[in-house]
PDB file of C-alpha atoms in Angstrom:
ATOM      1  CA  MET A   1      20.892  18.864  -3.528  1.00  0.00           C
ATOM      2  CA  LYS A   2      17.247  18.154  -4.345  1.00  0.00           C
ATOM      3  CA  LYS A   3      16.350  15.614  -7.021  1.00  0.00           C
ATOM      4  CA  ILE A   4      14.474  16.953 -10.054  1.00  0.00           C
ATOM      5  CA  PHE A   5      11.764  14.906 -11.784  1.00  0.00           C
ATOM      6  CA  CYS A   6      10.866  15.988 -15.334  1.00  0.00           C
ATOM      7  CA  ILE A   7       7.547  14.655 -16.628  1.00  0.00           C
ATOM      8  CA  GLY A   8       6.314  14.530 -20.224  1.00  0.00           C
ATOM      9  CA  GLU A   9       7.394  13.773 -23.771  1.00  0.00           C
ATOM     10  CA  LEU A  10      10.585  12.367 -25.223  1.00  0.00           C
ATOM     11  CA  LEU A  11      10.487  12.403 -29.016  1.00  0.00           C
ATOM     12  CA  ILE A  12      12.429  12.609 -32.251  1.00  0.00           C
ATOM     13  CA  ASP A  13      12.969  16.075 -33.724  1.00  0.00           C
ATOM     14  CA  PHE A  14      13.459  15.815 -37.491  1.00  0.00           C
ATOM     15  CA  VAL A  15      15.130  19.161 -38.143  1.00  0.00           C
ATOM     16  CA  ALA A  16      15.164  20.734 -41.607  1.00  0.00           C
ATOM     17  CA  GLU A  17      18.521  22.440 -41.144  1.00  0.00           C
ATOM     18  CA  ASN A  18      19.457  25.401 -43.365  1.00  0.00           C
ATOM     19  CA  GLN A  19      16.327  24.945 -45.494  1.00  0.00           C
ATOM     20  CA  GLY A  20      14.207  27.853 -44.315  1.00  0.00           C
ATOM     21  CA  ASN A  21      10.952  27.759 -42.412  1.00  0.00           C
ATOM     22  CA  ASP A  22       8.725  26.141 -45.051  1.00  0.00           C
ATOM     23  CA  LEU A  23       8.540  22.424 -44.273  1.00  0.00           C
ATOM     24  CA  SER A  24       6.781  21.712 -47.575  1.00  0.00           C
ATOM     25  CA  LYS A  25      10.026  22.596 -49.372  1.00  0.00           C
ATOM     26  CA  ALA A  26      12.383  20.673 -47.059  1.00  0.00           C
ATOM     27  CA  ASN A  27      14.082  17.588 -48.494  1.00  0.00           C
ATOM     28  CA  GLU A  28      16.701  16.708 -45.887  1.00  0.00           C
ATOM     29  CA  PHE A  29      16.192  16.248 -42.156  1.00  0.00           C
ATOM     30  CA  SER A  30      18.557  15.528 -39.281  1.00  0.00           C
ATOM     31  CA  LYS A  31      17.412  13.198 -36.503  1.00  0.00           C
ATOM     32  CA  LYS A  32      17.721  14.775 -33.051  1.00  0.00           C
ATOM     33  CA  ALA A  33      16.534  13.769 -29.593  1.00  0.00           C
ATOM     34  CA  GLY A  34      13.898  16.183 -28.337  1.00  0.00           C
ATOM     35  CA  GLY A  35      10.923  16.802 -26.101  1.00  0.00           C
ATOM     36  CA  ALA A  36      10.964  19.698 -23.647  1.00  0.00           C
ATOM     37  CA  PRO A  37      10.966  17.733 -20.346  1.00  0.00           C
ATOM     38  CA  ALA A  38      13.695  15.417 -21.633  1.00  0.00           C
ATOM     39  CA  ASN A  39      15.770  18.427 -22.714  1.00  0.00           C
ATOM     40  CA  VAL A  40      15.343  19.948 -19.259  1.00  0.00           C
ATOM     41  CA  ALA A  41      16.422  16.712 -17.581  1.00  0.00           C
ATOM     42  CA  CYS A  42      19.552  16.626 -19.752  1.00  0.00           C
ATOM     43  CA  ALA A  43      20.297  20.296 -19.045  1.00  0.00           C
ATOM     44  CA  ILE A  44      20.181  19.607 -15.303  1.00  0.00           C
ATOM     45  CA  SER A  45      22.320  16.487 -15.527  1.00  0.00           C
ATOM     46  CA  LYS A  46      24.906  18.174 -17.744  1.00  0.00           C
ATOM     47  CA  LEU A  47      25.401  20.824 -15.055  1.00  0.00           C
ATOM     48  CA  GLY A  48      25.926  18.158 -12.402  1.00  0.00           C
ATOM     49  CA  GLY A  49      22.366  17.891 -11.075  1.00  0.00           C
ATOM     50  CA  ASP A  50      20.337  14.800 -10.179  1.00  0.00           C
ATOM     51  CA  SER A  51      17.583  14.513 -12.828  1.00  0.00           C
ATOM     52  CA  PHE A  52      14.949  11.873 -13.563  1.00  0.00           C
ATOM     53  CA  PHE A  53      12.782  11.512 -16.670  1.00  0.00           C
ATOM     54  CA  ILE A  54       9.204  10.233 -16.454  1.00  0.00           C
ATOM     55  CA  GLY A  55       7.675   9.645 -19.886  1.00  0.00           C
ATOM     56  CA  CYS A  56       6.916   7.090 -22.583  1.00  0.00           C
ATOM     57  CA  VAL A  57       8.538   6.167 -25.902  1.00  0.00           C
ATOM     58  CA  GLY A  58       7.769   3.465 -28.430  1.00  0.00           C
ATOM     59  CA  ASN A  59       9.323   0.013 -28.273  1.00  0.00           C
ATOM     60  CA  ASP A  60      11.050   0.694 -31.592  1.00  0.00           C
ATOM     61  CA  PRO A  61      14.459   1.857 -32.863  1.00  0.00           C
ATOM     62  CA  PHE A  62      13.620   5.534 -32.297  1.00  0.00           C
ATOM     63  CA  GLY A  63      12.522   4.902 -28.720  1.00  0.00           C
ATOM     64  CA  LYS A  64      15.669   2.924 -27.965  1.00  0.00           C
ATOM     65  CA  PHE A  65      17.784   5.688 -29.518  1.00  0.00           C
ATOM     66  CA  LEU A  66      16.112   8.285 -27.282  1.00  0.00           C
ATOM     67  CA  LEU A  67      16.530   6.336 -24.057  1.00  0.00           C
ATOM     68  CA  ARG A  68      20.165   5.681 -24.904  1.00  0.00           C
ATOM     69  CA  ILE A  69      20.729   9.421 -25.403  1.00  0.00           C
ATOM     70  CA  LEU A  70      19.295  10.166 -21.945  1.00  0.00           C
ATOM     71  CA  GLU A  71      21.400   7.426 -20.378  1.00  0.00           C
ATOM     72  CA  ASP A  72      24.505   8.839 -22.053  1.00  0.00           C
ATOM     73  CA  GLU A  73      23.629  12.217 -20.544  1.00  0.00           C
ATOM     74  CA  LYS A  74      23.382  10.557 -17.095  1.00  0.00           C
ATOM     75  CA  VAL A  75      19.645  11.159 -16.722  1.00  0.00           C
ATOM     76  CA  ASP A  76      17.934   8.514 -14.586  1.00  0.00           C
ATOM     77  CA  ILE A  77      15.466   6.686 -16.896  1.00  0.00           C
ATOM     78  CA  SER A  78      14.307   4.038 -14.409  1.00  0.00           C
ATOM     79  CA  MET A  79      10.813   5.632 -14.403  1.00  0.00           C
ATOM     80  CA  ALA A  80      10.519   5.812 -18.208  1.00  0.00           C
ATOM     81  CA  GLN A  81       8.045   3.517 -19.971  1.00  0.00           C
ATOM     82  CA  GLU A  82       7.846   1.857 -23.395  1.00  0.00           C
ATOM     83  CA  SER A  83       4.723   1.303 -25.486  1.00  0.00           C
ATOM     84  CA  ASP A  84       3.776  -0.693 -28.579  1.00  0.00           C
ATOM     85  CA  ILE A  85       2.627   2.640 -30.047  1.00  0.00           C
ATOM     86  CA  PHE A  86       5.248   4.255 -32.299  1.00  0.00           C
ATOM     87  CA  THR A  87       7.564   6.915 -30.836  1.00  0.00           C
ATOM     88  CA  THR A  88       6.306  10.490 -31.184  1.00  0.00           C
ATOM     89  CA  LEU A  89       7.896  12.565 -33.954  1.00  0.00           C
ATOM     90  CA  ALA A  90       8.194  16.330 -34.456  1.00  0.00           C
ATOM     91  CA  PHE A  91       9.235  17.980 -37.712  1.00  0.00           C
ATOM     92  CA  VAL A  92      11.036  21.250 -37.101  1.00  0.00           C
ATOM     93  CA  SER A  93      11.702  24.112 -39.505  1.00  0.00           C
ATOM     94  CA  LEU A  94      14.240  26.860 -38.826  1.00  0.00           C
ATOM     95  CA  ASP A  95      14.391  30.353 -40.274  1.00  0.00           C
ATOM     96  CA  GLU A  96      17.551  32.416 -40.751  1.00  0.00           C
ATOM     97  CA  ASP A  97      17.490  33.636 -37.142  1.00  0.00           C
ATOM     98  CA  GLY A  98      17.180  30.124 -35.733  1.00  0.00           C
ATOM     99  CA  GLU A  99      13.505  30.572 -34.829  1.00  0.00           C
ATOM    100  CA  ARG A 100      11.545  27.363 -35.227  1.00  0.00           C
ATOM    101  CA  ASP A 101       8.140  25.964 -36.013  1.00  0.00           C
ATOM    102  CA  PHE A 102       6.814  22.477 -35.309  1.00  0.00           C
ATOM    103  CA  VAL A 103       4.530  19.898 -36.889  1.00  0.00           C
ATOM    104  CA  PHE A 104       3.813  16.871 -34.700  1.00  0.00           C
ATOM    105  CA  SER A 105       3.065  13.227 -35.395  1.00  0.00           C
ATOM    106  CA  ARG A 106       1.953  12.062 -31.962  1.00  0.00           C
ATOM    107  CA  GLY A 107       2.509   8.551 -30.746  1.00  0.00           C
ATOM    108  CA  ALA A 108       3.844   6.887 -27.612  1.00  0.00           C
ATOM    109  CA  ASP A 109       4.254  10.008 -25.478  1.00  0.00           C
ATOM    110  CA  ARG A 110       0.501  10.062 -24.815  1.00  0.00           C
ATOM    111  CA  GLU A 111       0.642   6.497 -23.432  1.00  0.00           C
ATOM    112  CA  LEU A 112       2.422   7.307 -20.146  1.00  0.00           C
ATOM    113  CA  VAL A 113       0.636   5.428 -17.364  1.00  0.00           C
ATOM    114  CA  TYR A 114       0.511   6.864 -13.831  1.00  0.00           C
ATOM    115  CA  ASP A 115       2.601   4.955 -11.287  1.00  0.00           C
ATOM    116  CA  SER A 116       1.685   5.647  -7.662  1.00  0.00           C
ATOM    117  CA  SER A 117       5.039   4.350  -6.417  1.00  0.00           C
ATOM    118  CA  HIS A 118       6.818   7.417  -7.796  1.00  0.00           C
ATOM    119  CA  LYS A 119       5.272   9.814  -5.284  1.00  0.00           C
ATOM    120  CA  THR A 120       7.504   8.610  -2.460  1.00  0.00           C
ATOM    121  CA  TYR A 121      10.479   9.999  -4.373  1.00  0.00           C
ATOM    122  CA  PHE A 122       8.904  13.440  -4.795  1.00  0.00           C
ATOM    123  CA  GLU A 123       9.035  14.346  -1.112  1.00  0.00           C
ATOM    124  CA  HIS A 124      10.857  17.673  -0.586  1.00  0.00           C
ATOM    125  CA  ASN A 125      12.301  17.431  -4.089  1.00  0.00           C
ATOM    126  CA  ILE A 126      11.428  19.270  -7.356  1.00  0.00           C
ATOM    127  CA  VAL A 127       8.810  18.164  -9.907  1.00  0.00           C
ATOM    128  CA  HIS A 128       8.896  19.897 -13.282  1.00  0.00           C
ATOM    129  CA  PHE A 129       5.882  19.827 -15.616  1.00  0.00           C
ATOM    130  CA  GLY A 130       7.018  21.032 -19.023  1.00  0.00           C
ATOM    131  CA  ALA A 131       5.405  18.911 -21.722  1.00  0.00           C
ATOM    132  CA  ALA A 132       4.039  20.470 -24.892  1.00  0.00           C
ATOM    133  CA  THR A 133       1.705  17.492 -25.367  1.00  0.00           C
ATOM    134  CA  ALA A 134       0.619  16.695 -21.802  1.00  0.00           C
ATOM    135  CA  LEU A 135      -2.718  18.529 -21.786  1.00  0.00           C
ATOM    136  CA  LEU A 136      -4.051  16.923 -24.969  1.00  0.00           C
ATOM    137  CA  GLY A 137      -5.873  14.043 -23.299  1.00  0.00           C
ATOM    138  CA  GLY A 138      -5.142  10.352 -22.909  1.00  0.00           C
ATOM    139  CA  PRO A 139      -3.182   8.546 -20.190  1.00  0.00           C
ATOM    140  CA  LEU A 140      -0.421  11.184 -20.211  1.00  0.00           C
ATOM    141  CA  GLU A 141      -2.775  13.964 -19.177  1.00  0.00           C
ATOM    142  CA  GLU A 142      -4.252  11.824 -16.402  1.00  0.00           C
ATOM    143  CA  ALA A 143      -0.751  10.916 -15.183  1.00  0.00           C
ATOM    144  CA  TYR A 144       0.292  14.570 -15.356  1.00  0.00           C
ATOM    145  CA  SER A 145      -2.590  15.656 -13.137  1.00  0.00           C
ATOM    146  CA  ARG A 146      -2.049  12.861 -10.637  1.00  0.00           C
ATOM    147  CA  TYR A 147       1.665  13.565 -10.390  1.00  0.00           C
ATOM    148  CA  LEU A 148       0.825  17.210  -9.693  1.00  0.00           C
ATOM    149  CA  PHE A 149      -1.346  16.091  -6.779  1.00  0.00           C
ATOM    150  CA  ASP A 150       1.432  13.777  -5.569  1.00  0.00           C
ATOM    151  CA  GLY A 151       3.985  16.566  -5.729  1.00  0.00           C
ATOM    152  CA  LEU A 152       1.755  18.866  -3.705  1.00  0.00           C
ATOM    153  CA  THR A 153       1.029  16.266  -1.033  1.00  0.00           C
ATOM    154  CA  LYS A 154       4.752  15.454  -0.736  1.00  0.00           C
ATOM    155  CA  ASN A 155       5.766  19.120  -0.304  1.00  0.00           C
ATOM    156  CA  ALA A 156       7.680  19.165  -3.571  1.00  0.00           C
ATOM    157  CA  PHE A 157       8.711  22.369  -5.323  1.00  0.00           C
ATOM    158  CA  ILE A 158       6.469  22.547  -8.411  1.00  0.00           C
ATOM    159  CA  SER A 159       7.693  24.049 -11.694  1.00  0.00           C
ATOM    160  CA  PHE A 160       5.540  24.545 -14.807  1.00  0.00           C
ATOM    161  CA  ASP A 161       6.337  25.465 -18.414  1.00  0.00           C
ATOM    162  CA  PRO A 162       3.319  25.238 -20.752  1.00  0.00           C
ATOM    163  CA  ASN A 163       5.396  24.941 -23.949  1.00  0.00           C
ATOM    164  CA  TYR A 164       2.565  26.191 -26.161  1.00  0.00           C
ATOM    165  CA  ARG A 165       2.745  24.876 -29.742  1.00  0.00           C
ATOM    166  CA  VAL A 166       0.323  26.342 -32.289  1.00  0.00           C
ATOM    167  CA  ASP A 167       0.191  23.107 -34.298  1.00  0.00           C
ATOM    168  CA  LEU A 168      -1.109  21.181 -31.276  1.00  0.00           C
ATOM    169  CA  TRP A 169      -3.804  23.654 -30.208  1.00  0.00           C
ATOM    170  CA  LYS A 170      -5.461  24.799 -33.439  1.00  0.00           C
ATOM    171  CA  ASN A 171      -9.000  25.998 -32.640  1.00  0.00           C
ATOM    172  CA  LYS A 172      -8.541  24.896 -28.995  1.00  0.00           C
ATOM    173  CA  VAL A 173      -6.763  27.856 -27.412  1.00  0.00           C
ATOM    174  CA  ASP A 174      -9.464  28.328 -24.751  1.00  0.00           C
ATOM    175  CA  VAL A 175      -9.055  24.687 -23.712  1.00  0.00           C
ATOM    176  CA  PHE A 176      -5.293  25.187 -23.455  1.00  0.00           C
ATOM    177  CA  LYS A 177      -5.750  28.259 -21.257  1.00  0.00           C
ATOM    178  CA  ARG A 178      -8.230  26.483 -18.978  1.00  0.00           C
ATOM    179  CA  LYS A 179      -6.014  23.441 -18.506  1.00  0.00           C
ATOM    180  CA  CYS A 180      -2.899  25.519 -17.819  1.00  0.00           C
ATOM    181  CA  LYS A 181      -4.655  27.475 -15.072  1.00  0.00           C
ATOM    182  CA  THR A 182      -4.596  24.559 -12.617  1.00  0.00           C
ATOM    183  CA  PHE A 183      -0.822  24.244 -12.947  1.00  0.00           C
ATOM    184  CA  ILE A 184      -0.243  28.002 -12.685  1.00  0.00           C
ATOM    185  CA  GLU A 185      -2.333  28.038  -9.492  1.00  0.00           C
ATOM    186  CA  LYS A 186      -0.297  25.254  -7.869  1.00  0.00           C
ATOM    187  CA  SER A 187       3.265  25.967  -9.053  1.00  0.00           C
ATOM    188  CA  GLN A 188       5.871  27.941  -7.141  1.00  0.00           C
ATOM    189  CA  LEU A 189       7.732  28.636 -10.412  1.00  0.00           C
ATOM    190  CA  CYS A 190       6.309  29.234 -13.887  1.00  0.00           C
ATOM    191  CA  LYS A 191       8.367  29.795 -17.012  1.00  0.00           C
ATOM    192  CA  PHE A 192       6.652  31.405 -20.023  1.00  0.00           C
ATOM    193  CA  SER A 193       7.582  32.796 -23.394  1.00  0.00           C
ATOM    194  CA  LEU A 194       6.200  36.292 -23.959  1.00  0.00           C
ATOM    195  CA  GLU A 195       3.548  34.810 -26.274  1.00  0.00           C
ATOM    196  CA  GLU A 196       2.441  32.379 -23.556  1.00  0.00           C
ATOM    197  CA  ALA A 197       2.363  35.016 -20.810  1.00  0.00           C
ATOM    198  CA  LEU A 198       0.150  37.325 -22.866  1.00  0.00           C
ATOM    199  CA  LEU A 199      -2.065  34.490 -24.078  1.00  0.00           C
ATOM    200  CA  LEU A 200      -2.657  33.009 -20.628  1.00  0.00           C
ATOM    201  CA  SER A 201      -3.161  36.352 -18.879  1.00  0.00           C
ATOM    202  CA  GLY A 202      -5.216  38.117 -21.543  1.00  0.00           C
ATOM    203  CA  LYS A 203      -2.999  41.198 -21.150  1.00  0.00           C
ATOM    204  CA  GLU A 204      -0.965  43.132 -23.703  1.00  0.00           C
ATOM    205  CA  ASN A 205       2.314  43.733 -21.844  1.00  0.00           C
ATOM    206  CA  VAL A 206       4.561  41.633 -19.667  1.00  0.00           C
ATOM    207  CA  GLU A 207       4.142  43.651 -16.455  1.00  0.00           C
ATOM    208  CA  GLU A 208       0.345  43.367 -16.425  1.00  0.00           C
ATOM    209  CA  ALA A 209       0.546  39.739 -17.551  1.00  0.00           C
ATOM    210  CA  CYS A 210       2.688  38.839 -14.544  1.00  0.00           C
ATOM    211  CA  GLU A 211       0.283  40.568 -12.160  1.00  0.00           C
ATOM    212  CA  VAL A 212      -2.575  38.405 -13.451  1.00  0.00           C
ATOM    213  CA  LEU A 213      -0.489  35.225 -13.356  1.00  0.00           C
ATOM    214  CA  HIS A 214       0.597  35.948  -9.761  1.00  0.00           C
ATOM    215  CA  GLU A 215      -3.056  36.406  -8.832  1.00  0.00           C
ATOM    216  CA  MET A 216      -3.672  32.871 -10.113  1.00  0.00           C
ATOM    217  CA  GLY A 217      -1.181  31.617  -7.516  1.00  0.00           C
ATOM    218  CA  THR A 218       2.346  31.182  -8.813  1.00  0.00           C
ATOM    219  CA  GLU A 219       5.087  32.864  -6.787  1.00  0.00           C
ATOM    220  CA  ILE A 220       8.035  33.175  -9.193  1.00  0.00           C
ATOM    221  CA  ILE A 221       7.547  33.986 -12.881  1.00  0.00           C
ATOM    222  CA  VAL A 222      10.224  34.066 -15.562  1.00  0.00           C
ATOM    223  CA  VAL A 223       9.242  35.273 -19.041  1.00  0.00           C
ATOM    224  CA  THR A 224      11.907  34.597 -21.649  1.00  0.00           C
ATOM    225  CA  LEU A 225      12.283  37.405 -24.204  1.00  0.00           C
ATOM    226  CA  GLY A 226      14.903  35.959 -26.547  1.00  0.00           C
ATOM    227  CA  SER A 227      17.797  38.320 -27.197  1.00  0.00           C
ATOM    228  CA  GLU A 228      16.209  40.885 -24.855  1.00  0.00           C
ATOM    229  CA  GLY A 229      16.766  38.684 -21.807  1.00  0.00           C
ATOM    230  CA  THR A 230      14.247  37.477 -19.220  1.00  0.00           C
ATOM    231  CA  TRP A 231      11.548  39.244 -17.234  1.00  0.00           C
ATOM    232  CA  LEU A 232      11.756  38.097 -13.599  1.00  0.00           C
ATOM    233  CA  SER A 233       8.736  38.671 -11.396  1.00  0.00           C
ATOM    234  CA  THR A 234       7.750  37.867  -7.824  1.00  0.00           C
ATOM    235  CA  LYS A 235       4.954  39.372  -5.795  1.00  0.00           C
ATOM    236  CA  LYS A 236       7.545  41.831  -4.408  1.00  0.00           C
ATOM    237  CA  PHE A 237       9.498  42.966  -7.487  1.00  0.00           C
ATOM    238  CA  GLN A 238       9.741  42.820 -11.285  1.00  0.00           C
ATOM    239  CA  LYS A 239      12.795  43.426 -13.456  1.00  0.00           C
ATOM    240  CA  ASN A 240      14.317  42.607 -16.826  1.00  0.00           C
ATOM    241  CA  ILE A 241      17.611  40.676 -16.759  1.00  0.00           C
ATOM    242  CA  ALA A 242      19.834  40.924 -19.829  1.00  0.00           C
ATOM    243  CA  SER A 243      21.201  37.938 -21.705  1.00  0.00           C
ATOM    244  CA  ILE A 244      24.530  37.624 -23.527  1.00  0.00           C
ATOM    245  CA  PRO A 245      24.839  38.452 -27.245  1.00  0.00           C
ATOM    246  CA  VAL A 246      25.124  35.425 -29.553  1.00  0.00           C
ATOM    247  CA  THR A 247      24.500  34.560 -33.198  1.00  0.00           C
ATOM    248  CA  PRO A 248      21.737  31.934 -33.014  1.00  0.00           C
ATOM    249  CA  LYS A 249      21.571  28.911 -35.301  1.00  0.00           C
ATOM    250  CA  ASP A 250      18.776  26.932 -33.620  1.00  0.00           C
ATOM    251  CA  THR A 251      16.617  28.189 -30.734  1.00  0.00           C
ATOM    252  CA  THR A 252      14.860  24.835 -30.196  1.00  0.00           C
ATOM    253  CA  GLY A 253      16.416  24.040 -26.799  1.00  0.00           C
ATOM    254  CA  ALA A 254      16.986  27.542 -25.459  1.00  0.00           C
ATOM    255  CA  GLY A 255      14.004  27.679 -23.121  1.00  0.00           C
ATOM    256  CA  ASP A 256      14.692  24.156 -21.851  1.00  0.00           C
ATOM    257  CA  ALA A 257      18.350  24.994 -21.176  1.00  0.00           C
ATOM    258  CA  PHE A 258      17.188  28.124 -19.345  1.00  0.00           C
ATOM    259  CA  ILE A 259      14.699  26.397 -17.040  1.00  0.00           C
ATOM    260  CA  GLY A 260      17.008  23.416 -16.534  1.00  0.00           C
ATOM    261  CA  CYS A 261      19.796  25.710 -15.373  1.00  0.00           C
ATOM    262  CA  LEU A 262      17.421  27.650 -13.123  1.00  0.00           C
ATOM    263  CA  LEU A 263      16.043  24.469 -11.524  1.00  0.00           C
ATOM    264  CA  TYR A 264      19.566  23.127 -11.024  1.00  0.00           C
ATOM    265  CA  GLN A 265      20.397  26.251  -9.013  1.00  0.00           C
ATOM    266  CA  ILE A 266      17.132  26.141  -7.049  1.00  0.00           C
ATOM    267  CA  ALA A 267      17.824  22.491  -6.178  1.00  0.00           C
ATOM    268  CA  LYS A 268      20.875  23.655  -4.246  1.00  0.00           C
ATOM    269  CA  TYR A 269      19.000  26.368  -2.352  1.00  0.00           C
ATOM    270  CA  PRO A 270      17.685  25.522   1.144  1.00  0.00           C
ATOM    271  CA  THR A 271      14.097  26.838   1.117  1.00  0.00           C
ATOM    272  CA  ILE A 272      11.661  28.485  -1.284  1.00  0.00           C
ATOM    273  CA  GLU A 273      10.767  31.076   1.367  1.00  0.00           C
ATOM    274  CA  ALA A 274      14.366  32.234   1.643  1.00  0.00           C
ATOM    275  CA  LEU A 275      14.641  32.364  -2.144  1.00  0.00           C
ATOM    276  CA  LEU A 276      11.528  34.516  -2.548  1.00  0.00           C
ATOM    277  CA  ASP A 277      12.951  37.128  -0.188  1.00  0.00           C
ATOM    278  CA  ASN A 278      16.317  37.339  -1.910  1.00  0.00           C
ATOM    279  CA  GLU A 279      16.185  39.486  -5.040  1.00  0.00           C
ATOM    280  CA  GLU A 280      19.959  39.375  -5.512  1.00  0.00           C
ATOM    281  CA  VAL A 281      20.126  35.564  -5.487  1.00  0.00           C
ATOM    282  CA  LEU A 282      17.190  35.207  -7.883  1.00  0.00           C
ATOM    283  CA  THR A 283      18.724  37.785 -10.218  1.00  0.00           C
ATOM    284  CA  ASN A 284      22.036  35.925 -10.265  1.00  0.00           C
ATOM    285  CA  MET A 285      20.266  32.628 -10.909  1.00  0.00           C
ATOM    286  CA  VAL A 286      18.348  34.034 -13.892  1.00  0.00           C
ATOM    287  CA  THR A 287      21.500  35.696 -15.248  1.00  0.00           C
ATOM    288  CA  LYS A 288      23.259  32.330 -15.324  1.00  0.00           C
ATOM    289  CA  ALA A 289      20.160  30.638 -16.806  1.00  0.00           C
ATOM    290  CA  ASN A 290      20.065  33.301 -19.550  1.00  0.00           C
ATOM    291  CA  LYS A 291      23.634  32.398 -20.438  1.00  0.00           C
ATOM    292  CA  ALA A 292      22.730  28.704 -20.612  1.00  0.00           C
ATOM    293  CA  GLY A 293      19.854  29.434 -22.985  1.00  0.00           C
ATOM    294  CA  ALA A 294      21.969  31.688 -25.189  1.00  0.00           C
ATOM    295  CA  ILE A 295      24.824  29.190 -25.512  1.00  0.00           C
ATOM    296  CA  THR A 296      22.365  26.470 -26.541  1.00  0.00           C
ATOM    297  CA  THR A 297      21.197  28.493 -29.559  1.00  0.00           C
ATOM    298  CA  THR A 298      24.673  28.569 -31.109  1.00  0.00           C
ATOM    299  CA  ASN A 299      24.496  24.964 -32.346  1.00  0.00           C
ATOM    300  CA  PHE A 300      21.982  22.621 -34.002  1.00  0.00           C
ATOM    301  CA  GLY A 301      20.035  20.189 -31.810  1.00  0.00           C
ATOM    302  CA  ALA A 302      18.940  20.860 -28.253  1.00  0.00           C
ATOM    303  CA  ILE A 303      20.636  18.175 -26.176  1.00  0.00           C
ATOM    304  CA  GLU A 304      24.056  18.217 -27.814  1.00  0.00           C
ATOM    305  CA  SER A 305      24.112  22.021 -27.522  1.00  0.00           C
ATOM    306  CA  LEU A 306      23.389  22.190 -23.778  1.00  0.00           C
ATOM    307  CA  PRO A 307      26.217  23.883 -21.844  1.00  0.00           C
ATOM    308  CA  THR A 308      28.358  22.460 -19.074  1.00  0.00           C
ATOM    309  CA  MET A 309      29.081  24.336 -15.873  1.00  0.00           C
ATOM    310  CA  GLN A 310      32.573  25.050 -17.173  1.00  0.00           C
ATOM    311  CA  GLN A 311      31.043  26.935 -20.115  1.00  0.00           C
ATOM    312  CA  LEU A 312      28.737  28.913 -17.843  1.00  0.00           C
ATOM    313  CA  ASP A 313      31.570  29.861 -15.512  1.00  0.00           C
ATOM    314  CA  ALA A 314      33.857  30.945 -18.369  1.00  0.00           C
TER     315      ALA A 314
END
């Protein structure tokens, strides 16, 4: 099985549970471990995969709490870093359907420093770029770009999830689109929400969006559609794959559970070329990943809600 390296932020989600989607009216928050790449690493590990987290937290009680959570989930944190800058925080509101909104207080995640020694571990493995904050400048963005180059030179399978957050990109959407393009061009797999696919392609429907995104370079596209399932697209076929019906409480980790489950399955597959030619295998992989995402929405907090393989096989 290939090793999977997840690069980006690890942060505290302060979740205003059962208080609606207006953060100005929230009085009580629950502390949860969060950050998309960290969630993905935990999703992979919980299924039995070999995941590594590369990111930075503060040398403070929150940072120590976060690293301990990842260790407890059996994620390898030997490549994680600590900074004197305070750990990044996100404040999350939830509406009645479990849909969420974020306000960020950025800190240590931006301080990740590139380490050239990591590239030797990337060879013929999987490198996942899924940070919401990674394209906002600073050492993290530089490290992100250099790790992309390392992954390409070491023949790694490259996965990209832009994790667009409105709060982070106010009045800078064109910059976001420009910076994402490099990763879309170089990745074999891209995971988008419908909003992201339309935004990055400039199209108004998912089919046309995928055509544009394929033209940029990526070979496999998955567009998550919530309760409507996932749109799977390669340069040879496109199809919608249904999810399972659930009553969602918190959708925060659904996309991370989905891509973590998909990467876990890809890590067991021999070659990307064989995968691209096998519609049945890809369909089965996305079906299982849909189930992982759906199960995660039925509880509060991303990491503690991630499913085990026993749950997926039930």
